[in-house]
mmCIF file of N, CA and C and ligand atoms in Angstrom:
data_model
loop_
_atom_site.group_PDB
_atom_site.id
_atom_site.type_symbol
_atom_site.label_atom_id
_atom_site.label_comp_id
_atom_site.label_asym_id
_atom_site.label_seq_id
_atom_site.Cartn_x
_atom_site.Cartn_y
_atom_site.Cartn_z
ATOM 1 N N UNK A 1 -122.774 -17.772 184.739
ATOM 2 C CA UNK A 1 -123.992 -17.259 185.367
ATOM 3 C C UNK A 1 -124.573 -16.090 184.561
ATOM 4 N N UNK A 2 -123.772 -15.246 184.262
ATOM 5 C CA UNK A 2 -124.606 -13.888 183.396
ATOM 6 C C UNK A 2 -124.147 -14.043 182.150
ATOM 7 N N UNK A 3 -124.994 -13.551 181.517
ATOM 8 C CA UNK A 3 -124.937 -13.514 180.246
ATOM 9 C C UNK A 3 -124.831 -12.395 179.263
ATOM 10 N N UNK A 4 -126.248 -11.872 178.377
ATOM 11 C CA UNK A 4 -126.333 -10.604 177.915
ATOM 12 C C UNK A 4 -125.979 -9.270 178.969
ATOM 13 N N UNK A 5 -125.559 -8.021 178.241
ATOM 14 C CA UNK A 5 -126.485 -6.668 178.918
ATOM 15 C C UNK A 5 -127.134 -6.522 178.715
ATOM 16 N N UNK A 6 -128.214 -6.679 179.677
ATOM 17 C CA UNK A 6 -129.573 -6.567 179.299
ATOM 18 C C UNK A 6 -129.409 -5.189 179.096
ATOM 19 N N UNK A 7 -129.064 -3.925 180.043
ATOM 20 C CA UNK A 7 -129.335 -2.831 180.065
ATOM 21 C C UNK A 7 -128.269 -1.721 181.123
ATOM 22 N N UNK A 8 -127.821 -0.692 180.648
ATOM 23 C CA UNK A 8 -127.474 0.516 181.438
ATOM 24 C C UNK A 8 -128.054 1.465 181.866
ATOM 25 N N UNK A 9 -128.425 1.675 183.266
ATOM 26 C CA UNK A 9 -129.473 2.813 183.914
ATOM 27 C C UNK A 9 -128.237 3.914 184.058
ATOM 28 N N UNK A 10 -129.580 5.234 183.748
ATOM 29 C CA UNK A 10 -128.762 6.516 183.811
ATOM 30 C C UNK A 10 -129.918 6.967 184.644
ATOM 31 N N UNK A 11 -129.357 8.015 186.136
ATOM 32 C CA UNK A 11 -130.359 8.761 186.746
ATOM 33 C C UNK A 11 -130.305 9.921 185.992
ATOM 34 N N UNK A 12 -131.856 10.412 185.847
ATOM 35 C CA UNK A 12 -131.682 11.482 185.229
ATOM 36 C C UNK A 12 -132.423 12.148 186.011
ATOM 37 N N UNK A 13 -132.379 13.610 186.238
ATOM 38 C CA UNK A 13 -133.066 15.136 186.868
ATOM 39 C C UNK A 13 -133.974 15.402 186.258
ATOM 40 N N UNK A 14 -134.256 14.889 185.036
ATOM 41 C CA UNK A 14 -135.365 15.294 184.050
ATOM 42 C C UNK A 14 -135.917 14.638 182.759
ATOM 43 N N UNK A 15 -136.808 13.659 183.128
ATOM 44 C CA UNK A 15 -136.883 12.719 182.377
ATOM 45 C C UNK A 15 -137.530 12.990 181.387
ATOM 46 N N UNK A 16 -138.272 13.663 180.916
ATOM 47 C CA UNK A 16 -138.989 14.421 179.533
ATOM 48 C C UNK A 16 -137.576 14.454 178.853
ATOM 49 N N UNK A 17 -136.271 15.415 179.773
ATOM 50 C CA UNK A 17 -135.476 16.227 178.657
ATOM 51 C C UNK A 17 -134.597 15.315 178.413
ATOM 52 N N UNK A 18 -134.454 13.657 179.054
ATOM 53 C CA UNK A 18 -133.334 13.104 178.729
ATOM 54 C C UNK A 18 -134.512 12.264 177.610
ATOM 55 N N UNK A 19 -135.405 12.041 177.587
ATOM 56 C CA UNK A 19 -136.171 11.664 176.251
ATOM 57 C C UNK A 19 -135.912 12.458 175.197
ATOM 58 N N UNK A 20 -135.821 13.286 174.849
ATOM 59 C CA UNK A 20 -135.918 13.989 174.503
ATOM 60 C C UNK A 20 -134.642 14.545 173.560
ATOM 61 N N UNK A 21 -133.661 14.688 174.292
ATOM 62 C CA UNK A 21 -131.958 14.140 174.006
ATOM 63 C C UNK A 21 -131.752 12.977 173.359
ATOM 64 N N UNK A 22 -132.187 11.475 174.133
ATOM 65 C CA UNK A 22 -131.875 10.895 173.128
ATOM 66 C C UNK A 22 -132.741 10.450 171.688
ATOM 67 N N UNK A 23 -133.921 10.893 172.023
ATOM 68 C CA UNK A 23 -134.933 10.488 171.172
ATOM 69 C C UNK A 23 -134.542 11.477 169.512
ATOM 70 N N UNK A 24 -134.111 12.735 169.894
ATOM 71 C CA UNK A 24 -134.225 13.912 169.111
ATOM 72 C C UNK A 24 -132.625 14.448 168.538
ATOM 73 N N UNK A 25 -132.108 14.446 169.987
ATOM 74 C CA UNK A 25 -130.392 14.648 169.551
ATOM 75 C C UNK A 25 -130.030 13.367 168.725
ATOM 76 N N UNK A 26 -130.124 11.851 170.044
ATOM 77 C CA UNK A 26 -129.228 10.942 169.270
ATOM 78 C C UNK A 26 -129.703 10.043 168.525
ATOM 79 N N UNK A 27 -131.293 10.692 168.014
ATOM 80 C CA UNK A 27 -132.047 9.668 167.134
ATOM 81 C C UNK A 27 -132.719 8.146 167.070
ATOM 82 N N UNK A 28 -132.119 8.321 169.054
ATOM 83 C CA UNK A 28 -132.619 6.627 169.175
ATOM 84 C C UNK A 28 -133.984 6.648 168.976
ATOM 85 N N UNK A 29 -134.885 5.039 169.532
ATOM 86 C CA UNK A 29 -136.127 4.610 169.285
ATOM 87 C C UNK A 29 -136.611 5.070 171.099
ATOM 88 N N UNK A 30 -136.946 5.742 171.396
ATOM 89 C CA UNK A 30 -137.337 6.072 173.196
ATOM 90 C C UNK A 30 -138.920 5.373 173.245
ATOM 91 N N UNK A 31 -138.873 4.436 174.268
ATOM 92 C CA UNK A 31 -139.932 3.830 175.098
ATOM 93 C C UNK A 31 -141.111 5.006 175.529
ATOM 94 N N UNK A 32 -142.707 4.501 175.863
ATOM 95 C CA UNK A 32 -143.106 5.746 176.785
ATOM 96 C C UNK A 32 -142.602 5.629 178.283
ATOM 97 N N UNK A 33 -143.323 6.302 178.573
ATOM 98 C CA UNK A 33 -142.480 6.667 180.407
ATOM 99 C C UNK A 33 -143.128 5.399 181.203
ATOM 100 N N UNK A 34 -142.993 4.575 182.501
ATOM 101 C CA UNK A 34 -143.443 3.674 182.716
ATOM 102 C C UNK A 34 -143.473 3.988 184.421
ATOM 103 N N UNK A 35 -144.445 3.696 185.218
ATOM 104 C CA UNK A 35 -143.859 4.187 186.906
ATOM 105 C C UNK A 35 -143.827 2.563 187.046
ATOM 106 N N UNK A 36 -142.960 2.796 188.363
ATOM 107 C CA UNK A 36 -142.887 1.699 188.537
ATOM 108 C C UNK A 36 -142.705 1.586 190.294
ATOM 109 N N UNK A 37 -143.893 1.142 190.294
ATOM 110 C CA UNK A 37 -143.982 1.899 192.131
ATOM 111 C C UNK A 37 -143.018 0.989 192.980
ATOM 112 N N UNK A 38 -143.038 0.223 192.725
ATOM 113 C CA UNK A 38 -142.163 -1.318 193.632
ATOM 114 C C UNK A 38 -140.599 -1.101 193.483
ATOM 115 N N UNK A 39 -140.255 0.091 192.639
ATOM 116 C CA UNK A 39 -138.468 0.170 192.761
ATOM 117 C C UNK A 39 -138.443 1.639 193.182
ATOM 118 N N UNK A 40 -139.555 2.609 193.011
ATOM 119 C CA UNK A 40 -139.749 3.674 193.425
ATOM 120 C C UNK A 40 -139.012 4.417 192.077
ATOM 121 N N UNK A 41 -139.276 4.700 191.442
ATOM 122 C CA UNK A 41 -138.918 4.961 189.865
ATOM 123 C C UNK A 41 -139.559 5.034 188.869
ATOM 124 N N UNK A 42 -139.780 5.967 187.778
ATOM 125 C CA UNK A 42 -140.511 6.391 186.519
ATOM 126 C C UNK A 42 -139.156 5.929 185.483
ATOM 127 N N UNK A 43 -139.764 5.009 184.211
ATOM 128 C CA UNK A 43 -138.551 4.720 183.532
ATOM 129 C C UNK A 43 -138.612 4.923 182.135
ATOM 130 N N UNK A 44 -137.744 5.170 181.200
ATOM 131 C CA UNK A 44 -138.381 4.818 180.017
ATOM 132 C C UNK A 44 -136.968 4.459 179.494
ATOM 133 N N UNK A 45 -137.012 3.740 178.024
ATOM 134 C CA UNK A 45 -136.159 2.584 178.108
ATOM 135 C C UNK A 45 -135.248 2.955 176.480
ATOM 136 N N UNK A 46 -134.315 3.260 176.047
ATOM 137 C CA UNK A 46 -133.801 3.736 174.226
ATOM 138 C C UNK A 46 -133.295 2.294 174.220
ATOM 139 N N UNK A 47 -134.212 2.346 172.969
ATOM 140 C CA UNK A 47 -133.602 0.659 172.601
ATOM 141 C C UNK A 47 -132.693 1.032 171.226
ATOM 142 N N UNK A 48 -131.625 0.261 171.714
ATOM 143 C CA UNK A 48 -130.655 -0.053 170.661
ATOM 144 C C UNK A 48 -130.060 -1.337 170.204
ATOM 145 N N UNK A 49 -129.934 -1.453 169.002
ATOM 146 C CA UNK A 49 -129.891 -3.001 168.568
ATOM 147 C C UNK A 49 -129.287 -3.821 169.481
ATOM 148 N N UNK A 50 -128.585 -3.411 170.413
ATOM 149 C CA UNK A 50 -127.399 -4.743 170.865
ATOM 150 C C UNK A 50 -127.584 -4.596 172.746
ATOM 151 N N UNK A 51 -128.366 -3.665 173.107
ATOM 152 C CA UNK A 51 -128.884 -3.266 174.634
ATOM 153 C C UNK A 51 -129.706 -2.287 174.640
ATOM 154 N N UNK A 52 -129.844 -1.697 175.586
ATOM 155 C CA UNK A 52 -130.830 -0.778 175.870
ATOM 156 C C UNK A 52 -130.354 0.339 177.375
ATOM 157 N N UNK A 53 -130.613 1.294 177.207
ATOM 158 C CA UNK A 53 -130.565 2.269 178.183
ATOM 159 C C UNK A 53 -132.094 2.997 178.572
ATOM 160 N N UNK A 54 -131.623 2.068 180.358
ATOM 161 C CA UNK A 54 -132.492 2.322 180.942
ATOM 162 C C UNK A 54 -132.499 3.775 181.499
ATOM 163 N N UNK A 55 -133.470 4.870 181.799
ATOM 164 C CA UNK A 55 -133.461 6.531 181.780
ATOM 165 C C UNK A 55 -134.410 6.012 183.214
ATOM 166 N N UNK A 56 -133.781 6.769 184.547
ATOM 167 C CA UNK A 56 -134.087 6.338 185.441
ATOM 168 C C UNK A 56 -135.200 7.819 186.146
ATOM 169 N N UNK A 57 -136.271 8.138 186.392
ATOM 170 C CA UNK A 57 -136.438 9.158 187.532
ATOM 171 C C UNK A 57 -137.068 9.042 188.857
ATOM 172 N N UNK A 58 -136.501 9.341 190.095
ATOM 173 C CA UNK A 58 -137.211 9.215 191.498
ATOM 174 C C UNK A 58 -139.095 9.506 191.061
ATOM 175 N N UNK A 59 -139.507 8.095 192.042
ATOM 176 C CA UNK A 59 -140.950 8.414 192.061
ATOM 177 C C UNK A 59 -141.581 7.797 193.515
ATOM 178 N N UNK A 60 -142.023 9.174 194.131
ATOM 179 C CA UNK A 60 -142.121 8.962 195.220
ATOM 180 C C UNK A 60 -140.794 9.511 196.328
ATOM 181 N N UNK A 61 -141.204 10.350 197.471
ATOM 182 C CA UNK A 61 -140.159 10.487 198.568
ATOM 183 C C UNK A 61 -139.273 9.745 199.033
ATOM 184 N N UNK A 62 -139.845 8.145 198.846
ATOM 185 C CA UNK A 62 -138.471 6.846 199.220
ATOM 186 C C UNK A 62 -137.730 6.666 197.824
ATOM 187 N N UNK A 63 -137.567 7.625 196.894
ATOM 188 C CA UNK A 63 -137.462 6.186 195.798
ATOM 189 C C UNK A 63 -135.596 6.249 195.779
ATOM 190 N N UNK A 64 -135.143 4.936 196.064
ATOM 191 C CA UNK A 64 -133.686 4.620 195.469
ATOM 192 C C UNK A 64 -132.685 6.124 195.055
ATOM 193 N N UNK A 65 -133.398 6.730 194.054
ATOM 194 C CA UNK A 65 -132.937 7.585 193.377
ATOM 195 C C UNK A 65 -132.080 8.750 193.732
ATOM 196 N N UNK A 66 -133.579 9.419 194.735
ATOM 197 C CA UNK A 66 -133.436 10.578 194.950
ATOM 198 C C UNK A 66 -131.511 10.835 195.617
ATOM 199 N N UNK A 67 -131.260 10.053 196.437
ATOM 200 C CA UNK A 67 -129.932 10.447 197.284
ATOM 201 C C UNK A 67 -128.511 10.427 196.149
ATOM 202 N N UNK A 68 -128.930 9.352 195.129
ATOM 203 C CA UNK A 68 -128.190 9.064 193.996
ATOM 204 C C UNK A 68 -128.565 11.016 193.114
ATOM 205 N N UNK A 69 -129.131 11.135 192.825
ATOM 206 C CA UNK A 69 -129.458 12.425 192.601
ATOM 207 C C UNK A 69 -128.718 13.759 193.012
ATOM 208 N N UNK A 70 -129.039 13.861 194.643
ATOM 209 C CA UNK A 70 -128.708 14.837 195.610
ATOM 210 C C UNK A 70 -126.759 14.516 195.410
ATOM 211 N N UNK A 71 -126.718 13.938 195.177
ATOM 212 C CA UNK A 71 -124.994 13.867 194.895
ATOM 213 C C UNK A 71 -124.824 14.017 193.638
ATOM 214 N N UNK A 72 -125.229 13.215 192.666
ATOM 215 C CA UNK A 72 -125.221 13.672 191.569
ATOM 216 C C UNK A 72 -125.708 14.892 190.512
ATOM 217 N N UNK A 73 -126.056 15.684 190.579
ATOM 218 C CA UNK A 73 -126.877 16.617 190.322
ATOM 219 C C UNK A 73 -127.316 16.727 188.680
ATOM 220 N N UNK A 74 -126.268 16.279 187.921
ATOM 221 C CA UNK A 74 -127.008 16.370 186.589
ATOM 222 C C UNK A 74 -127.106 14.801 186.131
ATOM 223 N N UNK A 75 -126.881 14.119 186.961
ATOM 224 C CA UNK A 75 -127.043 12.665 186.471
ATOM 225 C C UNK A 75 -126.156 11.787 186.557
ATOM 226 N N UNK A 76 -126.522 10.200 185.875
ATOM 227 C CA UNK A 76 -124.913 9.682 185.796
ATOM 228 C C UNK A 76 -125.511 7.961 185.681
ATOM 229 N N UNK A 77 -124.598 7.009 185.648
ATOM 230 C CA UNK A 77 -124.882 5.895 185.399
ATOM 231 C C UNK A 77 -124.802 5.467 186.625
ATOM 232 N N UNK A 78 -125.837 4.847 187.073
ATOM 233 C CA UNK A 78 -126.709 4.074 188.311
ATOM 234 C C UNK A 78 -126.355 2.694 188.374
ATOM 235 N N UNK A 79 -126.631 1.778 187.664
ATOM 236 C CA UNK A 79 -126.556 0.172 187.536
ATOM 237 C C UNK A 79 -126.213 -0.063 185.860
ATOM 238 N N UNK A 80 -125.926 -1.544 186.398
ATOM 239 C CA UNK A 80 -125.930 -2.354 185.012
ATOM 240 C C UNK A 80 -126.355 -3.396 185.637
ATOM 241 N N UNK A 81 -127.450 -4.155 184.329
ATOM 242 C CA UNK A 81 -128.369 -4.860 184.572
ATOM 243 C C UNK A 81 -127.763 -6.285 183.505
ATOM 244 N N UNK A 82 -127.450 -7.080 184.207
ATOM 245 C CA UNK A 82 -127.070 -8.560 183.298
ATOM 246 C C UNK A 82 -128.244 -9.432 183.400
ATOM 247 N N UNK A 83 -128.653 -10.200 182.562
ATOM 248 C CA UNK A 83 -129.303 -11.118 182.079
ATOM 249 C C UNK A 83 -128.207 -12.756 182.378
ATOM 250 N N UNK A 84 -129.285 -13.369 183.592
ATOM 251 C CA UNK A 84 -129.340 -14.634 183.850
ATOM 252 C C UNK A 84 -130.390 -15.258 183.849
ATOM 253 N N UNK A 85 -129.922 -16.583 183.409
ATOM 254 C CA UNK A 85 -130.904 -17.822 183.309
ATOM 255 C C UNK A 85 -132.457 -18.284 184.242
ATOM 256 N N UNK A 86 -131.564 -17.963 185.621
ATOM 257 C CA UNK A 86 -132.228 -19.082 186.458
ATOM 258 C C UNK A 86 -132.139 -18.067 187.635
ATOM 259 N N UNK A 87 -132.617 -16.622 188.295
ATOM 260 C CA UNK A 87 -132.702 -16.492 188.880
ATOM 261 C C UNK A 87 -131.968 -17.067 190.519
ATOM 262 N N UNK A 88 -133.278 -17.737 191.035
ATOM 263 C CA UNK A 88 -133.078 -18.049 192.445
ATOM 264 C C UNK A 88 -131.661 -19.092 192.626
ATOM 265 N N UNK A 89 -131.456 -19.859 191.197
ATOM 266 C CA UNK A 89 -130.159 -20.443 191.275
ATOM 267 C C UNK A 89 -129.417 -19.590 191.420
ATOM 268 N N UNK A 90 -129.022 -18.564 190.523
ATOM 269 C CA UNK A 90 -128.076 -17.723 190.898
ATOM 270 C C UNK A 90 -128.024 -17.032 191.923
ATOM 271 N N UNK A 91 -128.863 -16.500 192.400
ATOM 272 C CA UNK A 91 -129.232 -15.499 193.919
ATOM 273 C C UNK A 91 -128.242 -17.075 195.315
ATOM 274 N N UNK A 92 -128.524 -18.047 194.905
ATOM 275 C CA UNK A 92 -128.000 -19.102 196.037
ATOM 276 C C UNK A 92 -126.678 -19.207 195.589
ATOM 277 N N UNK A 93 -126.247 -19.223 194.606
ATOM 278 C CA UNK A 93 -124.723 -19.114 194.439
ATOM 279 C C UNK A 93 -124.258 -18.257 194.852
ATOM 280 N N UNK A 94 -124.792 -17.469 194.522
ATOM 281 C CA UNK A 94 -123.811 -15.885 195.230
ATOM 282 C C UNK A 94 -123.905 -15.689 196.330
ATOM 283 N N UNK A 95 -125.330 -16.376 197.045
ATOM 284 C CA UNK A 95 -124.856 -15.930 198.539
ATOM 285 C C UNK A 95 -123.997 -17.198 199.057
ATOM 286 N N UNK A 96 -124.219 -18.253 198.586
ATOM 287 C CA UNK A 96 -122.831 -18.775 198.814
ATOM 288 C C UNK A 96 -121.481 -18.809 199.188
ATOM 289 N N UNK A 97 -121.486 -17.622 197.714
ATOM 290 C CA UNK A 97 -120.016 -17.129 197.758
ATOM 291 C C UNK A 97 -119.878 -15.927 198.425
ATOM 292 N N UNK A 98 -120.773 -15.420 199.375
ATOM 293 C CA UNK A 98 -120.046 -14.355 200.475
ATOM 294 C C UNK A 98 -121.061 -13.410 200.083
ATOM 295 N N UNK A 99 -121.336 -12.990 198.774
ATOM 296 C CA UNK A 99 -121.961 -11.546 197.836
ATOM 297 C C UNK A 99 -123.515 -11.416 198.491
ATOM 298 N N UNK A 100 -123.106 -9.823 198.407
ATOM 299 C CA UNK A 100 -124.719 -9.849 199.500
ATOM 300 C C UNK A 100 -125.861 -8.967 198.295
ATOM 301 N N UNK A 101 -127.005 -9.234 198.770
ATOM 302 C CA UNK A 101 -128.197 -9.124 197.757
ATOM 303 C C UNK A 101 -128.723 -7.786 198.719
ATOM 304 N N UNK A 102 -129.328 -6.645 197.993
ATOM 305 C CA UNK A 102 -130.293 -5.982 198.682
ATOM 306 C C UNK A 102 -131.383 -6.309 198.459
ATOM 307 N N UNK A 103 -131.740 -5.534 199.600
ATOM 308 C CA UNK A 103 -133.529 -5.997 200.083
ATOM 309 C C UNK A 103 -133.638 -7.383 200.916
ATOM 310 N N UNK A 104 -134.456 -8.076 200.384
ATOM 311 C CA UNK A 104 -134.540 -9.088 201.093
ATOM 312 C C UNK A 104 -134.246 -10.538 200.595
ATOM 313 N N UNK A 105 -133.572 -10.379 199.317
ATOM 314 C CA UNK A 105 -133.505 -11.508 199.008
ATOM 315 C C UNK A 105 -134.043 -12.304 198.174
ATOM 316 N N UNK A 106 -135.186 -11.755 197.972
ATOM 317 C CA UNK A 106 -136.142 -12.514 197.421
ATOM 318 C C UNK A 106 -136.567 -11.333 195.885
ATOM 319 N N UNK A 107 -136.708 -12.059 194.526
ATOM 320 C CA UNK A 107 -136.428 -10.851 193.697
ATOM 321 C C UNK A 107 -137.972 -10.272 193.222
ATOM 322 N N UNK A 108 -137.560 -9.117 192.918
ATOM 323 C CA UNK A 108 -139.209 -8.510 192.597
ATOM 324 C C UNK A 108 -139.392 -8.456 191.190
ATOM 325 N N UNK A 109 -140.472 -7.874 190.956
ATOM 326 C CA UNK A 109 -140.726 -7.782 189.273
ATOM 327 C C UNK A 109 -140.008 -6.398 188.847
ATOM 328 N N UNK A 110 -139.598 -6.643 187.763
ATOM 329 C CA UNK A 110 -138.627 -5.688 187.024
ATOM 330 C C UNK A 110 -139.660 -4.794 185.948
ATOM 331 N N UNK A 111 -138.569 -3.785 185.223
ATOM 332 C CA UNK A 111 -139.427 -3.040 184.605
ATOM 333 C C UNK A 111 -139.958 -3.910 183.167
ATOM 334 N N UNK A 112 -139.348 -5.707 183.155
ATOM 335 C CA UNK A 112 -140.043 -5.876 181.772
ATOM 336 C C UNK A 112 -141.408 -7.251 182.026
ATOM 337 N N UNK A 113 -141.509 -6.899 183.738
ATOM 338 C CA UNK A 113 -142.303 -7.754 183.581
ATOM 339 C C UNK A 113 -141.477 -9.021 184.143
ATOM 340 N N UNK A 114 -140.187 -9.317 184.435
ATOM 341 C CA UNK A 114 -139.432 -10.101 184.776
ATOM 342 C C UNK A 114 -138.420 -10.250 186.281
ATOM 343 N N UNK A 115 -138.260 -11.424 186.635
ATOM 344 C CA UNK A 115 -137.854 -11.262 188.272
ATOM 345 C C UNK A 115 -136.307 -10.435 188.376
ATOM 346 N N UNK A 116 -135.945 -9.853 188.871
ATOM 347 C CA UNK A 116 -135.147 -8.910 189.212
ATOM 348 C C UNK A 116 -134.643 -8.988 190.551
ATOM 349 N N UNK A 117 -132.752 -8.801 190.769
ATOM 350 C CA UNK A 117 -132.159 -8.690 192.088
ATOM 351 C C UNK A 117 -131.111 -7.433 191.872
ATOM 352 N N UNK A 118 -131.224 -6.824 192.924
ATOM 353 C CA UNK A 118 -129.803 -6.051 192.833
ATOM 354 C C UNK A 118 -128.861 -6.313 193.594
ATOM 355 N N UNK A 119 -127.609 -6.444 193.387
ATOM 356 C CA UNK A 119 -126.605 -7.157 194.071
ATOM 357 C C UNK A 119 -125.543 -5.703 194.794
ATOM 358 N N UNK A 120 -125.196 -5.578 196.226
ATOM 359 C CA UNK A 120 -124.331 -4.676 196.631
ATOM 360 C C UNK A 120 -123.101 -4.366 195.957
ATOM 361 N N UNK A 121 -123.240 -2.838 195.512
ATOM 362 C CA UNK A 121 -122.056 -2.487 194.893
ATOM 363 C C UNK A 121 -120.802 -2.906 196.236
ATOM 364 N N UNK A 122 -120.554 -2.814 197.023
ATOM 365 C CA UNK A 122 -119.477 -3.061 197.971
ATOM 366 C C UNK A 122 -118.615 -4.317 197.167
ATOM 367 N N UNK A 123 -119.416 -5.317 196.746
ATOM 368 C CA UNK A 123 -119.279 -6.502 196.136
ATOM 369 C C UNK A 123 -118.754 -6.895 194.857
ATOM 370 N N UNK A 124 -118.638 -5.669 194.189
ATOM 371 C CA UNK A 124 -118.871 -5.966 192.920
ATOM 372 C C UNK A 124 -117.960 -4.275 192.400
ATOM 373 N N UNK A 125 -116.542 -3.912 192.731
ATOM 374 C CA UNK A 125 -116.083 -2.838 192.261
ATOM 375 C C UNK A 125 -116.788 -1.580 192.171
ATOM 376 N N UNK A 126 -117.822 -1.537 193.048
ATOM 377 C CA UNK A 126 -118.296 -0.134 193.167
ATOM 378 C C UNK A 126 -119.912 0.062 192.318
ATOM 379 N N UNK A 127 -119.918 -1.146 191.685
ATOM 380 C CA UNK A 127 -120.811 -0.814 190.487
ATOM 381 C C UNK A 127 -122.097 -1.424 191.154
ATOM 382 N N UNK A 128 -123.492 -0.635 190.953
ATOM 383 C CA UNK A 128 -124.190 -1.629 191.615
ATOM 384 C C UNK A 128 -124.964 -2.802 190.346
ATOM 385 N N UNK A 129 -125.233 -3.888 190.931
ATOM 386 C CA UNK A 129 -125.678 -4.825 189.840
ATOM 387 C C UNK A 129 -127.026 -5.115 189.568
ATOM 388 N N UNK A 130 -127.722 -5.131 188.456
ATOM 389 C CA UNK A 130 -128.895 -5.945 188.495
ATOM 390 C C UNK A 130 -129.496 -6.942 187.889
ATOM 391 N N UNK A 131 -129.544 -8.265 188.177
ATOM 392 C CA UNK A 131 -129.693 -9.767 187.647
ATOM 393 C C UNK A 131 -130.828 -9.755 187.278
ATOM 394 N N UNK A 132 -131.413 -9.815 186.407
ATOM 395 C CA UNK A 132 -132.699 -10.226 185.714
ATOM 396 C C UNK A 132 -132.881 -11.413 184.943
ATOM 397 N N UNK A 133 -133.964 -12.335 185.475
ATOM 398 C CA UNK A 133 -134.224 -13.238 184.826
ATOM 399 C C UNK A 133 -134.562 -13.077 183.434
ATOM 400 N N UNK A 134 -134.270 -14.018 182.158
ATOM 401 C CA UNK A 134 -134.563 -14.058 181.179
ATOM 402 C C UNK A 134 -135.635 -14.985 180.425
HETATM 403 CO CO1 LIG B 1 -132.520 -1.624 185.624
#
């Protein structure tokens, strides 16, 4: 069912300065900033030859983030995002097999333009997941 990493999200407190870090400290290639109102999140993306790290910041009073934040305070790794085929096939396998989907089920558009699920960390060793179509 999964395939590539597509990507590792980091919440960050300050998304200029984690651009900024990696753009300047670790010399990567840094994305511009992107909002993204439908996950409640501002993103921008360091591409590196073999994945990419997604740089996560709360946007908006609901967004995902903020509580991930309020515990975390200087940051930390949020999700990992795998790359599958076939979406809604996979979303029916897994609920199949017991694994529960947040939201509603049904996947939204992602930050590349592509359908997107996040799967309950409860499910999955703590980690939370995110399936993106390819
Ligand atoms: Co992501």
């Amino acid at each position: 069912m999964i395939s590539k990493l597509n990507h590792v999200a980091i919440a960050v407190p300050d998304l200029d300065a984690a651009i900024t870090l990696y753009r300047d400290v670790l010399g990567a290639d840094v994305s511009k900033k992107a909002d993204l109102p439908d996950h409640g999140v501002t993103v921008a993306f360091v591409n590196l030859d073999n994945t990419k790290i997604e740089l996560l910041y709360p946007l908006g009073e609901s967004s995902p983030i903020i509580s991930y934040l309020t515990k975390n305070a200087s940051g930390g790794i949020h999700h990992l995002c795998y790359e599958v085929e076939d979406i809604l096939k996979s979303r029916d396998q897994l609920l199949e097999k017991g694994m529960r989907i947040l939201g509603s089920n049904e996947p939204k558009e992602g930050a590349h333009g592509k359908p997107v699920l996040f799967l309950h960390p409860k499910d999955f060793c703590g980690t939370l997941i995110e399936l993106e179509q390819v």
